[in-house]
Amino acid sequence: MTALLRSSPAAGMSSYGALPPIPIDSEYASSLEGESVSDEEIDQGHEGEEEDRVGQEDRLYVERDQECVDGAKSRMRKRSGVMGAEMLRPSRALGEGLGEGLGIGIGPGLGPEVTEEEEQYDESDPPDNSPYAEVRATVLASDDISLSINTPRMWFLSILFSLIGSATNLFFSLRYPSISITPVIALLLAHPLGLLWDSFFHDSGNEDPNGLGVNKPLPGVGERWMKVRRWLGQGKWNRKEHCCVYISSNVSFGFAFATDVIVEQTHFYNQNPGVMYQILLTLSTQILGYTFAGLTRQWLVYPGGMIWPSTLASTAMFTTLHREENGKATKENEPANGWTITRYNFFIVVFLVSFFWYFFPGLLAPFLSYFNVITWFAPKNVVVANLFGVTSGLGMFPLTFDWAQISYTGSPLLTPFWAAMNVVMGLMVVMWIIAPIMYYKNYLFAAYMPVVSSVVFDNTGKPYDVTKILTKDFLFDEDAYKRYSRVFMPITYVLSYGLQFAALAALVTQTICWHGKDIVRQWKRSRRETRAWGTGAVDGAYAPIPDSTALPAIINPAVLEAYKQRKKSMKQTPPGLSRHRRRSLVDERALIDLMEGEDVHMRLMRRYKEAPTSWYLMTFGVMLVVGIFVVEYYPVHLPWYGLLLALGICGVFFVPIGIVMAITNQQSSLYLVCQLVCGTVFPGRPVANMVFVTYGYITSTQGLKFSSDLKLGHYMKIPPRLLFSIQIVATIISSLTQIGVLNWMFANVRGICTSEAVNGFICPIARVHFNGSILWGLVGPGKFFGKEGMYRPLLWGFLAGAAAPVAVWVMGRKSKKGSVWRMINLPVVFGSVSWIPPATGINFSSWAIVCYIFNRALRRRATAWTEKYNMILSAALDAGLAFSLLVIFFAFIYPGWMDGFKWWGTEVYKQGCDWQACPLIKVPEGEHFGPDKWQ
């Protein structure tokens, strides 16, 4: 399913770019002679013994600059009227209006009241700030260069979360129902760990005024230990370190698609290519995506028009958790509908409840997870099992007590209610109405198979044995295929493919209809900015606004005029209406048209040395050589030019898909495109098809994830060279970790990837991808969707998907903003239920109910509560469940302590047709179904 949504001032003038250069008298200059801080030290943080010198210097700067700032205020008021004074004011509008959109309670009033005299300019909202209200509300238009970033604390936490997250998610990906550890958990847990690190290694009694962690040796403590402690405790935990840890988690938490290919080769195709092949395949497919992200920065990251909405929730959280860095009072325990518990205490309580509760559905009473209670009264009734079953049924009785089942397709607490309604629409119309009708009509011989299954079948109703149509070289044997059987799919599998075709086409037309003008306008603006950067400005010196009278020379005068009108409209905002929302309604489109130059974030990022393009090109060259070695040396049957074709597809579509995603948060998938191209160009090669898809589709998907993280680093003012290192290191660590965990599971989990697997480790996602390799790679698209193909009607999904959004757009383009027509998102409607299989109806129906309770009913009645606790609740439930599942497996199941443990609660849900996946029509022994003749 398409993913939905989800600085503080430094010393001197170089942070905001709004203060004029402060003149330094000769006495002050001589006191600092030879003690200036280089850009490289700013980029890399403060290290070792350099801290003493930097700390002394910064104290002098802070004291002197405070005096200079006070004088500058007076001079600027005299010289420029109200303009200069306002530029020294913090914005009180920051953060307002965000809670409703993102579900995060940032809260209004982050600064003091702005007087009428100073209403024109605002240093936290400079004239070249982003023209987009959602960015202004969540991203600080300033940079604090005093914050340490490249510290042992940051690297330790980044590596720790990379190891834990990648290992845990790979472990869970082979299980049904599974749970995914999201980077939000790392975002929340990293903060107390960072503060704990500070409290352990930081000596508050000998703390320097700027918090740079420069400590003097304590009596009785060894000098060597103090040096180590000073090195470990340098700086203070801050939002930039926090962002780096989160980005490393974002890179590493998702399980590598290449591991699915390895599972399919080793357990479904019975190949054993070896560990070195696994490492090289995983590393090359993961890192190649990063090179595409780096080589397209000027189009997808640098332009202010490339918003990347999914990053804004993270920036809002960093702003909320690190308010004290801006001198803002933190209202962590502000009452929310009567609840005064802090967010972290709430997290701990929910985590413990989730941890202990899962022992019941996950170990002692699994009927609470597979709660197919209606089928208990008629266990052998196939129709009842079809409609109300939870393992092979449509899940029309949406009740389960297992958070793993509820959140299998994503947390319902983080999904907007309008998006959930689109999902429910697709579920009800397609899976609860169309699928039963087609099933009971025996359309495409569906009644000979279960209504829901992740398995494809032969013409006797048994799982398809792919080894019967393979040669010894793992190539397609057409004669054996005709002697054996066609491939038949369950009806929900058939509809899933049709919906994927429709979703792919719908995403294109939906984007053109609703966002086409925005994309064209922002692309033109990006081209203007790119031409400006082509002059070498990016590599030049940092260029802050030198003084208020010089603003027109740097920023378009029309922008300044629009800025004045915007501030005036904010002053006239009626009580109760968010100032950012009002500003968006008044001048959003005008500002987009007027902004012709770079925004404040790009201007502030010029301070840091850019990661050279040569770094990305060298990385690409190395990984390309590795990829060619993989496909040529190992029995993949994909020639080297096939690899280049896959990467070519990724390269052609990467920027267009990235632009759409950066603006609309909608991602087009190349999965089916790559399967179709490889199946046509290299037919009869299933392993080649899987590897081709991995290099084409996953390189694109990983690259877009990296681009999003680069934009997050851009917003948070992370030095690009440091960000390059963080992403590469996290990728390598997570890839090696997942290969190690995968091979351990192969050797130690009994019956893994089979229906008899212990504790549900049946490899459901890999099974679905394996089926795709049969359809597209082994048998080939021609035999399924060609002129005589049984599933040719599914191709009408492309036409239906392309036409439907146009009809909705025609009906809704002139309607009001909150109308029903504008809430319909057909790519979501079509794409959501493509998770079936491996998901079943219960995963969607229970998910939708929980989403309604928390994001509709509760949000309306207790808005403050949901804004304060909703995201915390989701993260705590996920974390508690994950930790409980690990304890259950390694402490009880793996040692064999639960062998033979049986009672009514462990067996009742297995007694009927739901668990046994009974078909409506059984094939008599020795007979078969399907067409008798081959065309």
mmCIF file with all atom_site columns, N, CA and C in Angstrom, residues 108 115 167 213 233 262 277 303 321 440 453 565 626 683 722 755 760 764 825 837 854 882 919 921 928:
data_model
loop_
_atom_site.group_PDB
_atom_site.id
_atom_site.type_symbol
_atom_site.label_atom_id
_atom_site.label_alt_id
_atom_site.label_comp_id
_atom_site.label_asym_id
_atom_site.label_entity_id
_atom_site.label_seq_id
_atom_site.pdbx_PDB_ins_code
_atom_site.Cartn_x
_atom_site.Cartn_y
_atom_site.Cartn_z
_atom_site.occupancy
_atom_site.B_iso_or_equiv
_atom_site.pdbx_formal_charge
_atom_site.auth_seq_id
_atom_site.auth_comp_id
_atom_site.auth_asym_id
_atom_site.auth_atom_id
_atom_site.pdbx_PDB_model_num
ATOM 1  N N  . PRO A 1 108 ? 1.189   26.414  19.846  1.00 0.00 ? 108 PRO A N  1
ATOM 2  C CA . PRO A 1 108 ? 1.496   27.780  19.473  1.00 0.00 ? 108 PRO A CA 1
ATOM 3  C C  . PRO A 1 108 ? 2.348   28.477  20.509  1.00 0.00 ? 108 PRO A C  1
ATOM 4  N N  . THR A 1 115 ? 5.220   43.181  18.822  1.00 0.00 ? 115 THR A N  1
ATOM 5  C CA . THR A 1 115 ? 4.502   44.444  18.916  1.00 0.00 ? 115 THR A CA 1
ATOM 6  C C  . THR A 1 115 ? 4.137   44.948  17.537  1.00 0.00 ? 115 THR A C  1
ATOM 7  N N  . ALA A 1 167 ? 18.378  -5.924  12.115  1.00 0.00 ? 167 ALA A N  1
ATOM 8  C CA . ALA A 1 167 ? 18.274  -7.329  12.514  1.00 0.00 ? 167 ALA A CA 1
ATOM 9  C C  . ALA A 1 167 ? 16.844  -7.695  12.885  1.00 0.00 ? 167 ALA A C  1
ATOM 10 N N  . GLY A 1 213 ? 31.139  20.767  26.763  1.00 0.00 ? 213 GLY A N  1
ATOM 11 C CA . GLY A 1 213 ? 31.646  19.561  27.411  1.00 0.00 ? 213 GLY A CA 1
ATOM 12 C C  . GLY A 1 213 ? 33.133  19.589  27.652  1.00 0.00 ? 213 GLY A C  1
ATOM 13 N N  . GLY A 1 233 ? 32.331  12.649  25.903  1.00 0.00 ? 233 GLY A N  1
ATOM 14 C CA . GLY A 1 233 ? 31.300  13.580  26.354  1.00 0.00 ? 233 GLY A CA 1
ATOM 15 C C  . GLY A 1 233 ? 31.317  14.917  25.659  1.00 0.00 ? 233 GLY A C  1
ATOM 16 N N  . ILE A 1 262 ? 17.245  -13.916 -1.968  1.00 0.00 ? 262 ILE A N  1
ATOM 17 C CA . ILE A 1 262 ? 18.053  -15.011 -1.411  1.00 0.00 ? 262 ILE A CA 1
ATOM 18 C C  . ILE A 1 262 ? 17.157  -16.103 -0.832  1.00 0.00 ? 262 ILE A C  1
ATOM 19 N N  . TYR A 1 277 ? 27.983  -14.260 -2.442  1.00 0.00 ? 277 TYR A N  1
ATOM 20 C CA . TYR A 1 277 ? 26.972  -13.778 -3.379  1.00 0.00 ? 277 TYR A CA 1
ATOM 21 C C  . TYR A 1 277 ? 25.906  -12.957 -2.647  1.00 0.00 ? 277 TYR A C  1
ATOM 22 N N  . PRO A 1 303 ? 16.170  22.413  -4.530  1.00 0.00 ? 303 PRO A N  1
ATOM 23 C CA . PRO A 1 303 ? 15.096  23.390  -4.761  1.00 0.00 ? 303 PRO A CA 1
ATOM 24 C C  . PRO A 1 303 ? 14.111  23.448  -3.599  1.00 0.00 ? 303 PRO A C  1
ATOM 25 N N  . LEU A 1 321 ? 11.156  18.303  20.652  1.00 0.00 ? 321 LEU A N  1
ATOM 26 C CA . LEU A 1 321 ? 11.983  17.665  21.678  1.00 0.00 ? 321 LEU A CA 1
ATOM 27 C C  . LEU A 1 321 ? 13.177  18.510  22.079  1.00 0.00 ? 321 LEU A C  1
ATOM 28 N N  . TYR A 1 440 ? -17.855 -17.371 -6.296  1.00 0.00 ? 440 TYR A N  1
ATOM 29 C CA . TYR A 1 440 ? -18.978 -18.316 -6.312  1.00 0.00 ? 440 TYR A CA 1
ATOM 30 C C  . TYR A 1 440 ? -19.527 -18.536 -7.716  1.00 0.00 ? 440 TYR A C  1
ATOM 31 N N  . SER A 1 453 ? -5.272  -16.685 -0.648  1.00 0.00 ? 453 SER A N  1
ATOM 32 C CA . SER A 1 453 ? -4.073  -17.487 -0.446  1.00 0.00 ? 453 SER A CA 1
ATOM 33 C C  . SER A 1 453 ? -2.900  -16.788 -1.109  1.00 0.00 ? 453 SER A C  1
ATOM 34 N N  . GLN A 1 565 ? 2.862   42.042  2.714   1.00 0.00 ? 565 GLN A N  1
ATOM 35 C CA . GLN A 1 565 ? 1.427   41.791  2.660   1.00 0.00 ? 565 GLN A CA 1
ATOM 36 C C  . GLN A 1 565 ? 1.058   40.559  3.476   1.00 0.00 ? 565 GLN A C  1
ATOM 37 N N  . VAL A 1 626 ? 30.695  -4.417  -9.053  1.00 0.00 ? 626 VAL A N  1
ATOM 38 C CA . VAL A 1 626 ? 30.239  -5.508  -8.184  1.00 0.00 ? 626 VAL A CA 1
ATOM 39 C C  . VAL A 1 626 ? 28.998  -6.170  -8.773  1.00 0.00 ? 626 VAL A C  1
ATOM 40 N N  . PRO A 1 683 ? 12.859  -14.098 -21.354 1.00 0.00 ? 683 PRO A N  1
ATOM 41 C CA . PRO A 1 683 ? 11.822  -15.042 -20.914 1.00 0.00 ? 683 PRO A CA 1
ATOM 42 C C  . PRO A 1 683 ? 12.429  -16.349 -20.416 1.00 0.00 ? 683 PRO A C  1
ATOM 43 N N  . LEU A 1 722 ? 29.321  14.864  6.078   1.00 0.00 ? 722 LEU A N  1
ATOM 44 C CA . LEU A 1 722 ? 29.022  13.998  7.217   1.00 0.00 ? 722 LEU A CA 1
ATOM 45 C C  . LEU A 1 722 ? 27.806  13.128  6.921   1.00 0.00 ? 722 LEU A C  1
ATOM 46 N N  . SER A 1 755 ? 4.840   -24.468 5.392   1.00 0.00 ? 755 SER A N  1
ATOM 47 C CA . SER A 1 755 ? 3.598   -24.340 6.169   1.00 0.00 ? 755 SER A CA 1
ATOM 48 C C  . SER A 1 755 ? 3.738   -24.917 7.569   1.00 0.00 ? 755 SER A C  1
ATOM 49 N N  . GLY A 1 760 ? 5.115   -19.401 12.973  1.00 0.00 ? 760 GLY A N  1
ATOM 50 C CA . GLY A 1 760 ? 4.643   -18.603 11.845  1.00 0.00 ? 760 GLY A CA 1
ATOM 51 C C  . GLY A 1 760 ? 5.703   -18.089 10.897  1.00 0.00 ? 760 GLY A C  1
ATOM 52 N N  . PRO A 1 764 ? 6.041   -15.136 4.212   1.00 0.00 ? 764 PRO A N  1
ATOM 53 C CA . PRO A 1 764 ? 4.901   -14.778 3.355   1.00 0.00 ? 764 PRO A CA 1
ATOM 54 C C  . PRO A 1 764 ? 5.245   -13.813 2.237   1.00 0.00 ? 764 PRO A C  1
ATOM 55 N N  . ASN A 1 825 ? -8.981  9.371   -3.327  1.00 0.00 ? 825 ASN A N  1
ATOM 56 C CA . ASN A 1 825 ? -7.645  9.174   -3.903  1.00 0.00 ? 825 ASN A CA 1
ATOM 57 C C  . ASN A 1 825 ? -7.609  7.780   -4.504  1.00 0.00 ? 825 ASN A C  1
ATOM 58 N N  . PRO A 1 837 ? -2.794  -11.053 -1.511  1.00 0.00 ? 837 PRO A N  1
ATOM 59 C CA . PRO A 1 837 ? -2.000  -11.544 -0.390  1.00 0.00 ? 837 PRO A CA 1
ATOM 60 C C  . PRO A 1 837 ? -0.668  -10.805 -0.289  1.00 0.00 ? 837 PRO A C  1
ATOM 61 N N  . PHE A 1 854 ? -9.319  6.256   16.766  1.00 0.00 ? 854 PHE A N  1
ATOM 62 C CA . PHE A 1 854 ? -8.309  7.200   17.235  1.00 0.00 ? 854 PHE A CA 1
ATOM 63 C C  . PHE A 1 854 ? -8.191  8.440   16.360  1.00 0.00 ? 854 PHE A C  1
ATOM 64 N N  . ALA A 1 882 ? 7.347   -5.924  19.520  1.00 0.00 ? 882 ALA A N  1
ATOM 65 C CA . ALA A 1 882 ? 8.580   -6.462  18.946  1.00 0.00 ? 882 ALA A CA 1
ATOM 66 C C  . ALA A 1 882 ? 9.462   -7.097  20.012  1.00 0.00 ? 882 ALA A C  1
ATOM 67 N N  . PRO A 1 919 ? -11.108 -25.315 -0.426  1.00 0.00 ? 919 PRO A N  1
ATOM 68 C CA . PRO A 1 919 ? -11.722 -24.722 -1.618  1.00 0.00 ? 919 PRO A CA 1
ATOM 69 C C  . PRO A 1 919 ? -13.224 -24.986 -1.621  1.00 0.00 ? 919 PRO A C  1
ATOM 70 N N  . ILE A 1 921 ? -14.895 -26.048 -4.310  1.00 0.00 ? 921 ILE A N  1
ATOM 71 C CA . ILE A 1 921 ? -15.074 -27.274 -5.091  1.00 0.00 ? 921 ILE A CA 1
ATOM 72 C C  . ILE A 1 921 ? -13.789 -28.095 -4.991  1.00 0.00 ? 921 ILE A C  1
ATOM 73 N N  . HIS A 1 928 ? -8.640  -33.192 -13.040 1.00 0.00 ? 928 HIS A N  1
ATOM 74 C CA . HIS A 1 928 ? -8.072  -31.855 -12.996 1.00 0.00 ? 928 HIS A CA 1
ATOM 75 C C  . HIS A 1 928 ? -9.109  -30.860 -13.495 1.00 0.00 ? 928 HIS A C  1
#
